[in-house]
Amino acid sequence: MLFWLVCLVLTLAVTALMVAPLLRAPVVQQDNPDVLLYRAQLDEIDRDVARSVLAADEAERAKTEIARRLLAANKATMPADETGKPTFAVSLLLAAIICTLTFGIYWQLGAPGYGDLPLKSRLAASAEMRANRPNQSALETAAPAMDPVDASEDYLEAITQLRIIAPSRPDDLEAWELLAFHETELRNFAAAAAAQETVVRIKGDAATINDRRIQLDLMVVATGGFVSPEAEALARQILDLDKTNLAARYYLGAMYDQTDRPDLAFRLWRDVVENGDPGQFHVANARALIADTAFRAGFEYALPEARGPSFADMDAAADMAPEDQQAMIGGMVAGLAERLATEGGPAEDWARLIRAYGVLGEKEAAATVWNEAQEVFVSSMRGMEILTNAARDAGVLE
């Protein structure tokens, strides 16, 4: 109530300052300027006579002439300008317009009824939001259902049998890896995440960061993009093993962004955006969200340009002369293959390498890369789609 009272008083004060000049009558000069001049001349003649500067008879003649002109000037005096008078109705209308626009604009752009949000209260609310998040199971239940995958009856029957076999063999790594892969293919991401968790458990200390990253991807996809407390714990576990892991940093930033801490999300995503490959899934998502997050956090941030060769570069090589084609693709393949072998990379880079080998006619090498890439991107539908198209273009798949 106090807020609205202050707004009302300030609005009325500003309105009064703007309308008050319209209510004051304009000062209009009603006397003819010549009248003042002639009266001054008459006074001057009287002073000249008193000082004996002007003879009495000459003074009388001068006064007669000036009096004649003064009479004529009085007749010519213009009346006051009635059009300049203030109009109360116009002033009232202007005041109503100002008040209406003021409160109308605030009603549209402001937040009527929204309480004060001091920083301390916001931080406390954010911490409470993180502490009271639903768990993985609840988020999976609330997530929207995925469209069913068009698969053959034989395939579905085989997966049904695999779902029976794998639980009966709790330490059969191959069975659980197959179940995780095929549940992902069928978009049963909650089941896929559970199977991948078992894969990590069976591998124990031999489980790689990539194994855990696949599990983290599946957990977040299964909840419709929300980062549960369990997913957060896994992301922090990955960061304990690899402080520069972009996937874990992305999901940790997403968790902060979802719990009203855009400042922390921005700091995490900035590292992901500036140090990751734009073609990678996590980096691409961070690039799409970081501008809005920076704005909400109060930071000015310019998104860096994407870098690296594109699919168009690879396609253009197919139209070159054989010797130019070999030189261009040979250099690209050598550098790209070395980087993927040592550092890994997004599905787009693996697809470029597969296509490059296809253009060079090295189908066996393309098939090898295709097989390796499937193991890396088994949990990413988009990644598998990109890789499948590249393998088909390279002649690896029919």
Short mmCIF file of C-alpha atoms in Angstrom, two decimals:
data_model
loop_
_atom_site.label_atom_id
_atom_site.label_comp_id
_atom_site.label_asym_id
_atom_site.label_seq_id
_atom_site.Cartn_x
_atom_site.Cartn_y
_atom_site.Cartn_z
CA MET A 1 0.00 0.00 0.00
CA LEU A 2 2.85 2.37 0.85
CA PHE A 3 4.35 1.79 -2.61
CA TRP A 4 1.14 2.81 -4.37
CA LEU A 5 0.75 5.85 -2.10
CA VAL A 6 4.27 7.03 -2.97
CA CYS A 7 3.59 6.47 -6.69
CA LEU A 8 0.33 8.44 -6.46
CA VAL A 9 1.93 11.38 -4.68
CA LEU A 10 4.84 11.54 -7.12
CA THR A 11 2.52 11.28 -10.13
CA LEU A 12 0.25 14.05 -8.84
CA ALA A 13 3.26 16.27 -8.07
CA VAL A 14 4.66 15.88 -11.58
CA THR A 15 1.21 16.39 -13.10
CA ALA A 16 0.73 19.58 -11.07
CA LEU A 17 4.06 20.96 -12.29
CA MET A 18 3.05 20.34 -15.90
CA VAL A 19 -0.54 21.60 -15.65
CA ALA A 20 -0.01 24.65 -13.38
CA PRO A 21 1.35 26.90 -16.18
CA LEU A 22 -1.81 26.22 -18.18
CA LEU A 23 -4.01 27.47 -15.35
CA ARG A 24 -2.24 30.81 -14.97
CA ALA A 25 -3.67 33.72 -17.02
CA PRO A 26 -1.17 35.12 -19.52
CA VAL A 27 0.10 38.64 -18.96
CA VAL A 28 -1.26 40.74 -21.84
CA GLN A 29 -0.08 44.30 -22.48
CA GLN A 30 -3.33 46.25 -23.07
CA ASP A 31 -1.87 49.79 -23.46
CA ASN A 32 -0.72 51.05 -26.81
CA PRO A 33 3.05 51.66 -26.58
CA ASP A 34 2.52 55.10 -28.20
CA VAL A 35 0.35 56.20 -25.25
CA LEU A 36 3.24 55.76 -22.86
CA LEU A 37 5.53 57.66 -25.21
CA TYR A 38 3.21 60.65 -25.54
CA ARG A 39 2.62 60.84 -21.77
CA ALA A 40 6.34 60.86 -21.24
CA GLN A 41 6.66 63.73 -23.76
CA LEU A 42 4.04 65.77 -21.87
CA ASP A 43 5.95 65.29 -18.63
CA GLU A 44 9.16 66.31 -20.37
CA ILE A 45 7.55 69.57 -21.65
CA ASP A 46 6.45 70.47 -18.12
CA ARG A 47 10.02 69.95 -16.86
CA ASP A 48 11.42 72.10 -19.71
CA VAL A 49 9.00 74.94 -18.83
CA ALA A 50 10.00 74.72 -15.16
CA ARG A 51 13.67 75.00 -16.10
CA SER A 52 12.87 77.92 -18.46
CA VAL A 53 14.25 75.92 -21.33
CA LEU A 54 11.00 76.19 -23.29
CA ALA A 55 8.80 79.29 -23.69
CA ALA A 56 5.23 79.05 -22.41
CA ASP A 57 3.55 79.66 -25.78
CA GLU A 58 5.73 77.05 -27.50
CA ALA A 59 5.00 74.64 -24.68
CA GLU A 60 1.25 75.11 -25.15
CA ARG A 61 1.47 74.42 -28.87
CA ALA A 62 3.57 71.32 -28.26
CA LYS A 63 1.18 70.03 -25.61
CA THR A 64 -1.77 70.59 -27.95
CA GLU A 65 -0.11 68.54 -30.68
CA ILE A 66 0.95 65.79 -28.29
CA ALA A 67 -2.50 65.68 -26.71
CA ARG A 68 -4.04 65.21 -30.14
CA ARG A 69 -1.74 62.30 -30.83
CA LEU A 70 -2.37 60.87 -27.38
CA LEU A 71 -6.09 60.91 -27.98
CA ALA A 72 -5.66 59.11 -31.27
CA ALA A 73 -3.39 56.54 -29.64
CA ASN A 74 -5.93 55.85 -26.90
CA LYS A 75 -8.59 55.15 -29.51
CA ALA A 76 -6.27 52.69 -31.23
CA THR A 77 -5.51 50.61 -28.07
CA MET A 78 -6.08 46.84 -28.75
CA PRO A 79 -8.20 44.74 -26.34
CA ALA A 80 -6.65 41.77 -24.46
CA ASP A 81 -6.17 38.51 -26.41
CA GLU A 82 -8.99 36.25 -25.26
CA THR A 83 -7.47 33.19 -27.02
CA GLY A 84 -4.63 33.06 -24.51
CA LYS A 85 -6.87 32.40 -21.53
CA PRO A 86 -6.37 29.02 -19.83
CA THR A 87 -8.99 26.31 -20.24
CA PHE A 88 -9.77 24.23 -17.16
CA ALA A 89 -11.16 21.34 -19.23
CA VAL A 90 -7.94 21.05 -21.26
CA SER A 91 -5.84 21.10 -18.08
CA LEU A 92 -8.01 18.43 -16.51
CA LEU A 93 -7.79 16.27 -19.65
CA LEU A 94 -3.99 16.58 -19.73
CA ALA A 95 -3.76 15.59 -16.06
CA ALA A 96 -5.96 12.55 -16.70
CA ILE A 97 -3.81 11.50 -19.68
CA ILE A 98 -0.58 11.77 -17.66
CA CYS A 99 -1.97 9.72 -14.78
CA THR A 100 -3.47 7.09 -17.09
CA LEU A 101 -0.26 6.66 -19.09
CA THR A 102 1.86 6.50 -15.94
CA PHE A 103 -0.10 3.77 -14.22
CA GLY A 104 -1.04 2.01 -17.47
CA ILE A 105 2.58 1.63 -18.57
CA TYR A 106 3.63 0.40 -15.14
CA TRP A 107 0.76 -2.10 -15.12
CA GLN A 108 2.04 -3.54 -18.42
CA LEU A 109 5.80 -3.37 -17.88
CA GLY A 110 6.06 -3.39 -14.11
CA ALA A 111 5.20 -5.99 -11.51
CA PRO A 112 2.18 -4.87 -9.48
CA GLY A 113 2.07 -6.54 -6.12
CA TYR A 114 5.61 -7.88 -6.42
CA GLY A 115 7.45 -7.62 -3.13
CA ASP A 116 10.88 -6.16 -2.54
CA LEU A 117 13.76 -8.47 -3.46
CA PRO A 118 16.88 -7.50 -1.54
CA LEU A 119 20.00 -9.47 -2.41
CA LYS A 120 20.11 -11.29 0.91
CA SER A 121 16.55 -12.55 0.49
CA ARG A 122 17.17 -13.63 -3.11
CA LEU A 123 20.26 -15.62 -2.12
CA ALA A 124 18.34 -17.28 0.68
CA ALA A 125 15.42 -18.12 -1.64
CA SER A 126 17.81 -19.56 -4.21
CA ALA A 127 19.52 -21.72 -1.61
CA GLU A 128 16.14 -22.96 -0.41
CA MET A 129 15.10 -23.72 -3.98
CA ARG A 130 18.22 -25.83 -4.52
CA ALA A 131 17.77 -27.64 -1.22
CA ASN A 132 14.12 -28.49 -1.93
CA ARG A 133 14.43 -29.64 -5.54
CA PRO A 134 12.56 -32.82 -6.48
CA ASN A 135 14.77 -35.88 -6.75
CA GLN A 136 15.63 -37.72 -9.96
CA SER A 137 12.72 -40.14 -9.71
CA ALA A 138 10.14 -37.37 -9.18
CA LEU A 139 11.49 -35.32 -12.06
CA GLU A 140 11.47 -38.33 -14.37
CA THR A 141 7.83 -38.99 -13.47
CA ALA A 142 6.89 -35.35 -14.17
CA ALA A 143 8.83 -35.13 -17.46
CA PRO A 144 6.74 -35.12 -20.66
CA ALA A 145 6.52 -38.45 -22.45
CA MET A 146 8.70 -38.96 -25.52
CA ASP A 147 7.19 -39.85 -28.87
CA PRO A 148 7.53 -43.59 -29.47
CA VAL A 149 10.23 -44.78 -31.84
CA ASP A 150 9.13 -46.59 -34.97
CA ALA A 151 10.80 -49.98 -34.51
CA SER A 152 10.06 -53.47 -35.78
CA GLU A 153 8.25 -56.02 -33.64
CA ASP A 154 11.26 -58.33 -33.69
CA TYR A 155 13.51 -55.57 -32.38
CA LEU A 156 11.07 -54.66 -29.61
CA GLU A 157 10.73 -58.30 -28.64
CA ALA A 158 14.50 -58.64 -28.44
CA ILE A 159 14.75 -55.61 -26.17
CA THR A 160 11.99 -57.02 -23.97
CA GLN A 161 14.07 -60.18 -23.55
CA LEU A 162 17.15 -58.08 -22.81
CA ARG A 163 15.24 -56.24 -20.08
CA ILE A 164 14.59 -59.60 -18.45
CA ILE A 165 18.09 -60.98 -18.93
CA ALA A 166 20.13 -57.98 -17.71
CA PRO A 167 18.63 -57.77 -14.19
CA SER A 168 19.16 -61.49 -13.78
CA ARG A 169 22.88 -60.90 -14.42
CA PRO A 170 23.78 -57.95 -12.15
CA ASP A 171 27.49 -58.14 -13.03
CA ASP A 172 27.20 -58.81 -16.77
CA LEU A 173 28.82 -55.67 -18.20
CA GLU A 174 28.00 -56.46 -21.83
CA ALA A 175 24.31 -57.03 -21.10
CA TRP A 176 23.97 -53.73 -19.25
CA GLU A 177 25.89 -51.80 -21.92
CA LEU A 178 23.59 -53.23 -24.57
CA LEU A 179 20.53 -52.38 -22.49
CA ALA A 180 21.73 -48.79 -21.95
CA PHE A 181 22.39 -48.39 -25.67
CA HIS A 182 19.07 -49.79 -26.86
CA GLU A 183 16.98 -48.01 -24.21
CA THR A 184 18.56 -44.81 -25.49
CA GLU A 185 17.69 -45.75 -29.06
CA LEU A 186 14.08 -46.26 -27.97
CA ARG A 187 14.11 -42.93 -26.07
CA ASN A 188 13.48 -44.64 -22.75
CA PHE A 189 15.97 -42.29 -21.15
CA ALA A 190 15.08 -43.01 -17.53
CA ALA A 191 15.68 -46.73 -18.11
CA ALA A 192 18.81 -45.94 -20.10
CA ALA A 193 20.17 -43.79 -17.27
CA ALA A 194 19.52 -46.57 -14.76
CA ALA A 195 21.27 -49.10 -17.01
CA GLN A 196 24.25 -46.78 -17.52
CA GLU A 197 24.47 -46.30 -13.74
CA THR A 198 24.79 -50.07 -13.45
CA VAL A 199 27.50 -50.04 -16.13
CA VAL A 200 29.48 -47.52 -14.07
CA ARG A 201 28.96 -49.61 -10.92
CA ILE A 202 30.18 -52.79 -12.61
CA LYS A 203 33.28 -51.08 -14.01
CA GLY A 204 34.09 -49.62 -10.62
CA ASP A 205 37.46 -47.86 -10.62
CA ALA A 206 37.83 -48.69 -14.30
CA ALA A 207 34.84 -46.52 -15.19
CA THR A 208 35.98 -43.58 -17.30
CA ILE A 209 34.90 -39.97 -17.17
CA ASN A 210 33.10 -40.56 -20.44
CA ASP A 211 31.09 -43.40 -18.84
CA ARG A 212 29.97 -41.01 -16.12
CA ARG A 213 29.32 -38.23 -18.64
CA ILE A 214 27.01 -40.54 -20.59
CA GLN A 215 25.13 -41.33 -17.39
CA LEU A 216 24.85 -37.61 -16.61
CA ASP A 217 23.53 -36.84 -20.11
CA LEU A 218 20.89 -39.54 -19.80
CA MET A 219 19.81 -38.42 -16.32
CA VAL A 220 19.22 -34.83 -17.46
CA VAL A 221 17.47 -35.85 -20.67
CA ALA A 222 15.22 -38.18 -18.66
CA THR A 223 14.04 -35.27 -16.50
CA GLY A 224 13.25 -33.02 -19.43
CA GLY A 225 16.36 -30.88 -18.93
CA PHE A 226 16.17 -30.33 -15.15
CA VAL A 227 19.26 -31.04 -13.09
CA SER A 228 18.26 -33.15 -10.09
CA PRO A 229 20.28 -33.38 -6.86
CA GLU A 230 21.56 -36.77 -8.04
CA ALA A 231 22.66 -35.32 -11.39
CA GLU A 232 24.34 -32.41 -9.59
CA ALA A 233 26.25 -34.84 -7.38
CA LEU A 234 27.41 -36.76 -10.45
CA ALA A 235 28.50 -33.56 -12.19
CA ARG A 236 30.56 -32.57 -9.14
CA GLN A 237 32.04 -36.06 -9.04
CA ILE A 238 33.14 -35.66 -12.66
CA LEU A 239 34.64 -32.26 -11.87
CA ASP A 240 36.59 -33.78 -9.00
CA LEU A 241 38.18 -36.09 -11.58
CA ASP A 242 38.50 -33.45 -14.32
CA LYS A 243 38.08 -29.81 -13.32
CA THR A 244 37.89 -28.72 -16.98
CA ASN A 245 35.15 -31.14 -18.06
CA LEU A 246 32.79 -29.03 -20.16
CA ALA A 247 29.77 -31.31 -19.85
CA ALA A 248 29.85 -31.27 -16.05
CA ARG A 249 30.42 -27.51 -15.98
CA TYR A 250 27.50 -27.01 -18.35
CA TYR A 251 25.09 -29.06 -16.23
CA LEU A 252 26.26 -27.44 -13.00
CA GLY A 253 25.64 -24.05 -14.63
CA ALA A 254 22.20 -25.22 -15.75
CA MET A 255 21.41 -26.20 -12.16
CA TYR A 256 22.31 -22.71 -10.92
CA ASP A 257 20.37 -21.10 -13.77
CA GLN A 258 17.29 -23.14 -12.84
CA THR A 259 17.53 -22.06 -9.19
CA ASP A 260 17.82 -18.30 -9.74
CA ARG A 261 21.59 -17.91 -9.57
CA PRO A 262 22.36 -16.59 -13.06
CA ASP A 263 25.61 -15.07 -11.77
CA LEU A 264 27.07 -18.50 -10.96
CA ALA A 265 25.63 -20.02 -14.13
CA PHE A 266 27.25 -17.28 -16.21
CA ARG A 267 30.69 -17.88 -14.69
CA LEU A 268 30.49 -21.60 -15.43
CA TRP A 269 29.03 -21.20 -18.92
CA ARG A 270 31.51 -18.52 -19.89
CA ASP A 271 34.31 -21.04 -19.49
CA VAL A 272 32.34 -23.60 -21.49
CA VAL A 273 31.59 -21.15 -24.31
CA GLU A 274 35.07 -19.69 -24.58
CA ASN A 275 37.02 -22.94 -24.26
CA GLY A 276 34.74 -25.46 -25.94
CA ASP A 277 33.98 -26.39 -29.51
CA PRO A 278 30.72 -24.72 -30.68
CA GLY A 279 29.72 -27.94 -32.41
CA GLN A 280 29.62 -29.89 -29.15
CA PHE A 281 26.18 -30.40 -27.63
CA HIS A 282 26.96 -28.87 -24.24
CA VAL A 283 28.85 -25.93 -25.71
CA ALA A 284 26.09 -25.23 -28.24
CA ASN A 285 23.48 -25.20 -25.46
CA ALA A 286 25.59 -22.88 -23.33
CA ARG A 287 26.02 -20.52 -26.29
CA ALA A 288 22.25 -20.43 -26.79
CA LEU A 289 21.53 -19.57 -23.14
CA ILE A 290 24.44 -17.47 -21.93
CA ALA A 291 23.28 -14.12 -23.34
CA ASP A 292 20.02 -14.18 -21.39
CA THR A 293 21.79 -15.46 -18.29
CA ALA A 294 24.39 -12.67 -18.49
CA PHE A 295 21.61 -10.08 -18.82
CA ARG A 296 19.77 -11.40 -15.75
CA ALA A 297 23.04 -11.47 -13.82
CA GLY A 298 23.79 -7.86 -14.75
CA PHE A 299 26.82 -8.58 -16.94
CA GLU A 300 27.59 -7.17 -20.38
CA TYR A 301 28.78 -10.05 -22.52
CA ALA A 302 29.45 -10.46 -26.24
CA LEU A 303 29.19 -14.04 -27.48
CA PRO A 304 32.45 -15.08 -29.20
CA GLU A 305 32.24 -16.20 -32.80
CA ALA A 306 32.17 -19.91 -33.59
CA ARG A 307 35.36 -21.31 -35.02
CA GLY A 308 36.55 -24.29 -36.97
CA PRO A 309 35.82 -25.81 -40.45
CA SER A 310 32.20 -26.43 -41.40
CA PHE A 311 30.40 -29.18 -43.26
CA ALA A 312 30.36 -26.87 -46.26
CA ASP A 313 34.17 -26.97 -46.32
CA MET A 314 34.08 -30.74 -46.53
CA ASP A 315 31.39 -30.77 -49.21
CA ALA A 316 33.29 -28.19 -51.27
CA ALA A 317 36.29 -30.50 -51.39
CA ALA A 318 34.29 -32.98 -53.48
CA ASP A 319 34.16 -30.47 -56.37
CA MET A 320 37.91 -29.74 -56.46
CA ALA A 321 40.51 -31.12 -58.79
CA PRO A 322 41.88 -34.46 -57.50
CA GLU A 323 45.30 -33.08 -56.55
CA ASP A 324 43.83 -30.04 -54.76
CA GLN A 325 41.29 -32.23 -53.09
CA GLN A 326 43.96 -34.58 -51.77
CA ALA A 327 46.06 -31.70 -50.45
CA MET A 328 43.18 -29.97 -48.72
CA ILE A 329 41.56 -33.03 -47.19
CA GLY A 330 44.87 -34.67 -46.33
CA GLY A 331 45.85 -31.74 -44.13
CA MET A 332 42.43 -31.54 -42.53
CA VAL A 333 42.27 -35.27 -41.89
CA ALA A 334 45.69 -35.42 -40.28
CA GLY A 335 45.01 -32.58 -37.87
CA LEU A 336 41.45 -33.61 -37.11
CA ALA A 337 42.28 -37.28 -36.55
CA GLU A 338 45.12 -36.40 -34.19
CA ARG A 339 42.95 -34.00 -32.17
CA LEU A 340 40.06 -36.46 -31.85
CA ALA A 341 42.44 -39.23 -30.80
CA THR A 342 44.04 -37.14 -28.05
CA GLU A 343 41.35 -34.66 -26.94
CA GLY A 344 38.08 -36.00 -28.30
CA GLY A 345 35.50 -33.64 -29.75
CA PRO A 346 31.85 -33.08 -30.68
CA ALA A 347 29.87 -35.30 -33.01
CA GLU A 348 30.27 -32.75 -35.80
CA ASP A 349 34.06 -33.22 -35.78
CA TRP A 350 33.77 -37.00 -35.88
CA ALA A 351 31.33 -36.64 -38.77
CA ARG A 352 33.82 -34.44 -40.66
CA LEU A 353 36.49 -37.06 -40.24
CA ILE A 354 34.17 -39.80 -41.49
CA ARG A 355 33.22 -37.73 -44.52
CA ALA A 356 36.83 -36.86 -45.20
CA TYR A 357 37.82 -40.52 -45.31
CA GLY A 358 34.82 -41.16 -47.56
CA VAL A 359 35.93 -38.48 -50.03
CA LEU A 360 39.44 -39.94 -49.99
CA GLY A 361 37.99 -43.37 -50.78
CA GLU A 362 39.26 -44.87 -47.51
CA LYS A 363 36.05 -46.60 -46.50
CA GLU A 364 37.78 -48.91 -44.05
CA ALA A 365 39.17 -45.94 -42.11
CA ALA A 366 35.76 -44.23 -42.28
CA ALA A 367 34.12 -47.38 -40.87
CA THR A 368 36.68 -47.52 -38.03
CA VAL A 369 35.98 -43.93 -37.06
CA TRP A 370 32.23 -44.56 -37.34
CA ASN A 371 32.46 -47.48 -34.92
CA GLU A 372 34.54 -45.52 -32.42
CA ALA A 373 32.20 -42.54 -32.63
CA GLN A 374 29.18 -44.71 -31.85
CA GLU A 375 30.74 -45.71 -28.56
CA VAL A 376 31.36 -42.06 -27.64
CA PHE A 377 27.92 -40.70 -28.61
CA VAL A 378 25.73 -43.64 -27.72
CA SER A 379 23.64 -41.49 -25.35
CA SER A 380 23.18 -38.55 -27.69
CA MET A 381 20.34 -38.83 -30.18
CA ARG A 382 21.44 -35.70 -32.00
CA GLY A 383 25.05 -36.92 -32.10
CA MET A 384 24.04 -40.30 -33.48
CA GLU A 385 21.90 -38.61 -36.11
CA ILE A 386 24.84 -36.48 -37.26
CA LEU A 387 27.20 -39.44 -37.30
CA THR A 388 24.73 -41.68 -39.13
CA ASN A 389 24.27 -39.11 -41.90
CA ALA A 390 28.04 -38.73 -42.24
CA ALA A 391 28.54 -42.50 -42.37
CA ARG A 392 25.87 -42.75 -45.03
CA ASP A 393 27.51 -39.98 -47.08
CA ALA A 394 30.88 -41.72 -46.76
CA GLY A 395 29.43 -44.97 -48.07
CA VAL A 396 29.87 -46.81 -44.77
CA LEU A 397 26.11 -47.33 -44.38
CA GLU A 398 23.65 -48.19 -47.10
#
